[in-house]
GROMACS .gro file of C-alpha atoms in nm:
model
  219
    1MET     CA    1  10.380   8.802   3.148
    2ARG     CA    2  10.719   8.792   3.297
    3ARG     CA    3  11.011   8.789   3.046
    4SER     CA    4  11.378   8.726   3.138
    5LEU     CA    5  11.702   8.847   2.993
    6GLU     CA    6  12.061   8.773   3.049
    7VAL     CA    7  12.299   9.076   3.015
    8TRP     CA    8  12.657   8.985   2.956
    9LYS     CA    9  12.914   9.268   3.025
   10MET     CA   10  13.213   9.159   2.822
   11GLY     CA   11  13.433   9.469   2.796
   12THR     CA   12  13.650   9.473   2.492
   13VAL     CA   13  13.602   9.186   2.266
   14ASN     CA   14  13.756   9.093   1.930
   15TYR     CA   15  13.490   9.111   1.659
   16LEU     CA   16  13.514   8.746   1.523
   17GLU     CA   17  13.489   8.639   1.892
   18ALA     CA   18  13.177   8.826   1.952
   19LEU     CA   19  13.031   8.679   1.618
   20LYS     CA   20  13.096   8.331   1.716
   21LEU     CA   21  12.940   8.403   2.057
   22GLN     CA   22  12.618   8.529   1.894
   23GLU     CA   23  12.596   8.232   1.671
   24LYS     CA   24  12.634   8.004   1.975
   25LEU     CA   25  12.363   8.184   2.168
   26ALA     CA   26  12.099   8.182   1.894
   27SER     CA   27  11.930   7.885   2.034
   28ASP     CA   28  11.939   7.978   2.400
   29SER     CA   29  11.726   8.230   2.605
   30ASP     CA   30  11.719   8.583   2.533
   31THR     CA   31  12.067   8.744   2.593
   32LEU     CA   32  12.205   9.098   2.546
   33LEU     CA   33  12.596   9.127   2.494
   34SER     CA   34  12.721   9.462   2.611
   35LEU     CA   35  13.072   9.540   2.466
   36GLN     CA   36  13.321   9.727   2.282
   37HIS     CA   37  13.558   9.616   1.983
   38PRO     CA   38  13.914   9.719   1.905
   39PRO     CA   39  13.922   9.936   1.597
   40THR     CA   40  13.715   9.727   1.342
   41TYR     CA   41  13.524   9.797   1.021
   42THR     CA   42  13.226   9.578   0.926
   43VAL     CA   43  13.065   9.553   0.579
   44GLY     CA   44  12.703   9.468   0.559
   45LYS     CA   45  12.512   9.294   0.273
   46ARG     CA   46  12.423   9.643   0.113
   47GLN     CA   47  12.796   9.749   0.077
   48THR     CA   48  12.924   9.884  -0.256
   49VAL     CA   49  13.289   9.917  -0.331
   50HIS     CA   50  13.276  10.280  -0.370
   51ASN     CA   51  13.211  10.313   0.023
   52LEU     CA   52  13.565  10.178   0.110
   53LEU     CA   53  13.785  10.469   0.059
   54ILE     CA   54  14.106  10.278   0.092
   55PRO     CA   55  14.183   9.917  -0.041
   56ASP     CA   56  14.106   9.634   0.191
   57SER     CA   57  14.492   9.566   0.246
   58GLU     CA   58  14.551   9.905   0.386
   59PHE     CA   59  14.308   9.870   0.684
   60LYS     CA   60  14.562   9.678   0.880
   61ALA     CA   61  14.813   9.954   0.832
   62ILE     CA   62  14.587  10.201   1.006
   63GLY     CA   63  14.544   9.958   1.310
   64ALA     CA   64  14.198   9.828   1.218
   65GLU     CA   65  14.042   9.493   1.114
   66LEU     CA   66  13.794   9.471   0.830
   67HIS     CA   67  13.532   9.205   0.832
   68TYR     CA   68  13.248   9.116   0.560
   69THR     CA   69  12.932   9.028   0.754
   70GLN     CA   70  12.582   8.893   0.692
   71ARG     CA   71  12.406   9.175   0.880
   72GLY     CA   72  12.200   9.447   0.718
   73GLY     CA   73  12.321   9.771   0.619
   74ASP     CA   74  12.639   9.906   0.468
   75ILE     CA   75  12.990   9.965   0.612
   76THR     CA   76  13.051  10.124   0.956
   77TYR     CA   77  13.315  10.145   1.209
   78HIS     CA   78  13.333   9.994   1.559
   79GLY     CA   79  13.601  10.100   1.815
   80PRO     CA   80  13.679  10.195   2.167
   81HIS     CA   81  13.443  10.430   2.325
   82GLN     CA   82  13.144  10.322   2.163
   83ALA     CA   83  12.857  10.171   2.352
   84ILE     CA   84  12.774   9.839   2.149
   85LEU     CA   85  12.478   9.624   2.233
   86TYR     CA   86  12.422   9.280   2.043
   87PRO     CA   87  12.065   9.158   2.129
   88ILE     CA   88  12.007   8.775   2.065
   89ILE     CA   89  11.635   8.755   2.126
   90SER     CA   90  11.322   8.597   1.966
   91LEU     CA   91  11.100   8.831   1.775
   92ARG     CA   92  10.840   8.573   1.739
   93ASP     CA   93  10.814   8.525   2.127
   94ILE     CA   94  10.731   8.903   2.142
   95SER     CA   95  10.531   8.922   1.825
   96LEU     CA   96  10.762   9.193   1.671
   97GLY     CA   97  10.841   9.245   1.304
   98ALA     CA   98  11.188   9.348   1.182
   99ARG     CA   99  11.087   9.731   1.120
  100LYS     CA  100  10.933   9.760   1.478
  101TYR     CA  101  11.240   9.598   1.606
  102VAL     CA  102  11.472   9.853   1.447
  103GLU     CA  103  11.244  10.141   1.560
  104LYS     CA  104  11.280  10.032   1.910
  105LEU     CA  105  11.663  10.024   1.888
  106GLU     CA  106  11.650  10.366   1.754
  107LEU     CA  107  11.422  10.480   2.028
  108MET     CA  108  11.666  10.357   2.282
  109MET     CA  109  11.958  10.573   2.149
  110ILE     CA  110  11.737  10.870   2.130
  111GLU     CA  111  11.627  10.838   2.505
  112LEU     CA  112  11.996  10.781   2.599
  113ALA     CA  113  12.115  11.106   2.404
  114SER     CA  114  11.811  11.296   2.566
  115MET     CA  115  11.959  11.206   2.913
  116TYR     CA  116  12.241  11.451   2.821
  117GLY     CA  117  12.041  11.721   2.668
  118VAL     CA  118  12.116  11.609   2.312
  119LYS     CA  119  11.806  11.619   2.076
  120ALA     CA  120  11.845  11.312   1.852
  121GLN     CA  121  11.601  11.164   1.598
  122THR     CA  122  11.560  10.888   1.326
  123GLY     CA  123  11.683  10.953   0.983
  124GLN     CA  124  11.511  11.031   0.658
  125ARG     CA  125  11.366  10.751   0.464
  126CYS     CA  126  11.594  10.447   0.419
  127GLU     CA  127  11.847  10.603   0.677
  128THR     CA  128  11.846  10.376   0.977
  129GLY     CA  129  12.009  10.493   1.299
  130VAL     CA  130  11.997  10.807   1.502
  131TRP     CA  131  12.106  11.142   1.412
  132VAL     CA  132  12.162  11.490   1.562
  133ASP     CA  133  12.080  11.718   1.265
  134ASN     CA  134  12.258  11.573   0.990
  135ARG     CA  135  12.533  11.407   1.185
  136LYS     CA  136  12.492  11.033   1.273
  137ILE     CA  137  12.541  10.941   1.649
  138GLY     CA  138  12.418  10.580   1.637
  139ALA     CA  139  12.438  10.313   1.390
  140ILE     CA  140  12.217   9.988   1.351
  141GLY     CA  141  12.289   9.692   1.158
  142VAL     CA  142  12.097   9.377   1.239
  143ARG     CA  143  12.058   9.017   1.119
  144ILE     CA  144  11.744   8.819   1.170
  145SER     CA  145  11.738   8.448   1.108
  146SER     CA  146  11.435   8.219   1.185
  147GLY     CA  147  11.312   8.493   1.398
  148ILE     CA  148  11.624   8.536   1.613
  149THR     CA  149  11.824   8.860   1.625
  150SER     CA  150  12.194   8.926   1.601
  151HIS     CA  151  12.423   9.205   1.546
  152GLY     CA  152  12.269   9.537   1.675
  153LEU     CA  153  12.376   9.890   1.745
  154ALA     CA  154  12.673  10.103   1.809
  155PHE     CA  155  12.632  10.442   2.002
  156ASN     CA  156  12.913  10.699   1.966
  157VAL     CA  157  13.010  10.801   2.316
  158ASP     CA  158  13.353  10.930   2.242
  159PRO     CA  159  13.522  10.734   1.968
  160ASP     CA  160  13.823  10.858   1.747
  161LEU     CA  161  13.608  10.995   1.479
  162SER     CA  162  13.906  11.006   1.232
  163TYR     CA  163  13.858  10.641   1.168
  164PHE     CA  164  13.521  10.718   0.976
  165LYS     CA  165  13.726  10.923   0.718
  166HIS     CA  166  13.838  10.589   0.564
  167ILE     CA  167  13.488  10.494   0.466
  168VAL     CA  168  13.147  10.632   0.349
  169PRO     CA  169  12.956  10.543   0.679
  170CYS     CA  170  12.665  10.367   0.616
  171GLY     CA  171  12.689  10.442   0.252
  172ILE     CA  172  12.577  10.813   0.306
  173ALA     CA  173  12.824  11.047   0.156
  174ASP     CA  174  12.690  11.387   0.224
  175LYS     CA  175  12.632  11.375   0.608
  176ASP     CA  176  12.885  11.363   0.901
  177VAL     CA  177  12.941  11.138   1.206
  178THR     CA  178  12.938  11.287   1.565
  179SER     CA  179  12.943  11.158   1.925
  180LEU     CA  180  12.786  11.224   2.257
  181LYS     CA  181  13.096  11.395   2.364
  182LYS     CA  182  13.072  11.641   2.079
  183GLU     CA  183  12.714  11.718   2.113
  184ALA     CA  184  12.665  11.735   2.512
  185ASP     CA  185  12.701  12.066   2.695
  186ILE     CA  186  12.763  11.885   3.007
  187GLU     CA  187  13.046  11.668   3.139
  188LEU     CA  188  12.981  11.302   3.064
  189PRO     CA  189  13.017  11.037   3.341
  190ALA     CA  190  13.225  10.734   3.318
  191GLU     CA  191  13.153  10.523   3.003
  192GLU     CA  192  13.055  10.228   3.218
  193VAL     CA  193  12.762  10.447   3.345
  194ILE     CA  194  12.646  10.543   2.992
  195GLN     CA  195  12.651  10.173   2.886
  196GLU     CA  196  12.451  10.098   3.190
  197GLN     CA  197  12.196  10.353   3.098
  198LEU     CA  198  12.166  10.229   2.738
  199ILE     CA  199  12.120   9.868   2.876
  200SER     CA  200  11.850  10.008   3.118
  201CYS     CA  201  11.679  10.158   2.810
  202PHE     CA  202  11.678   9.830   2.631
  203VAL     CA  203  11.515   9.642   2.939
  204SER     CA  204  11.259   9.907   2.960
  205ILE     CA  205  11.171   9.941   2.585
  206PHE     CA  206  11.157   9.556   2.526
  207GLY     CA  207  10.957   9.502   2.841
  208TYR     CA  208  11.183   9.259   3.037
  209THR     CA  209  11.089   9.197   3.409
  210ASP     CA  210  11.377   8.968   3.520
  211VAL     CA  211  11.745   9.055   3.438
  212LEU     CA  212  12.055   8.858   3.520
  213PHE     CA  213  12.392   9.032   3.492
  214LYS     CA  214  12.700   8.840   3.406
  215ASN     CA  215  13.052   8.992   3.348
  216LYS     CA  216  13.351   8.885   3.180
  217LEU     CA  217  13.475   8.724   3.509
  218ASN     CA  218  13.185   8.473   3.556
  219LEU     CA  219  13.086   8.397   3.184
   0.00000   0.00000   0.00000
């Protein structure tokens, strides 16, 4: 069975703009948004106040936005030099449950890390995302409504990790955050190449046969 996917390469997009676009696309064909955000903290439905290490009012002072969302998970950071994918796909059409969907997202990031000689793995029980030993390299926070996915994953290519010091990332206090740049023993290619590789992992793992690419100029 042939399955089609539209991939929108969007560059840097404000978080709220990306959120509105996801809501608009929820009734359309399967779409994958590939983008980055300006410095932004997003809070999921499992967040507790103890995971914000500075008051809400101080995030603007450090040059970042703060948004409370309806996705799963706790608090995380999005910013430049992350590879972010937001899939808007129908899990019903591919007979996939929520847990298996998240596992496939994790597998994508594990495969990407392995391309650069970095051995990544899933976390312990109740720890979603992808880890290098006890250091988190890829975060996942998804929302599924009427079988349609939104939000998605963020893979740390070479972000400014100091932004994570203002939160307890994903609500896990005793583990660090890392990046592909820190973990790989080889020089990384341009970030656009890594983003393309992550898209290719998505297409392969989710079994799409027809892929249409759009960039910011022709959306």
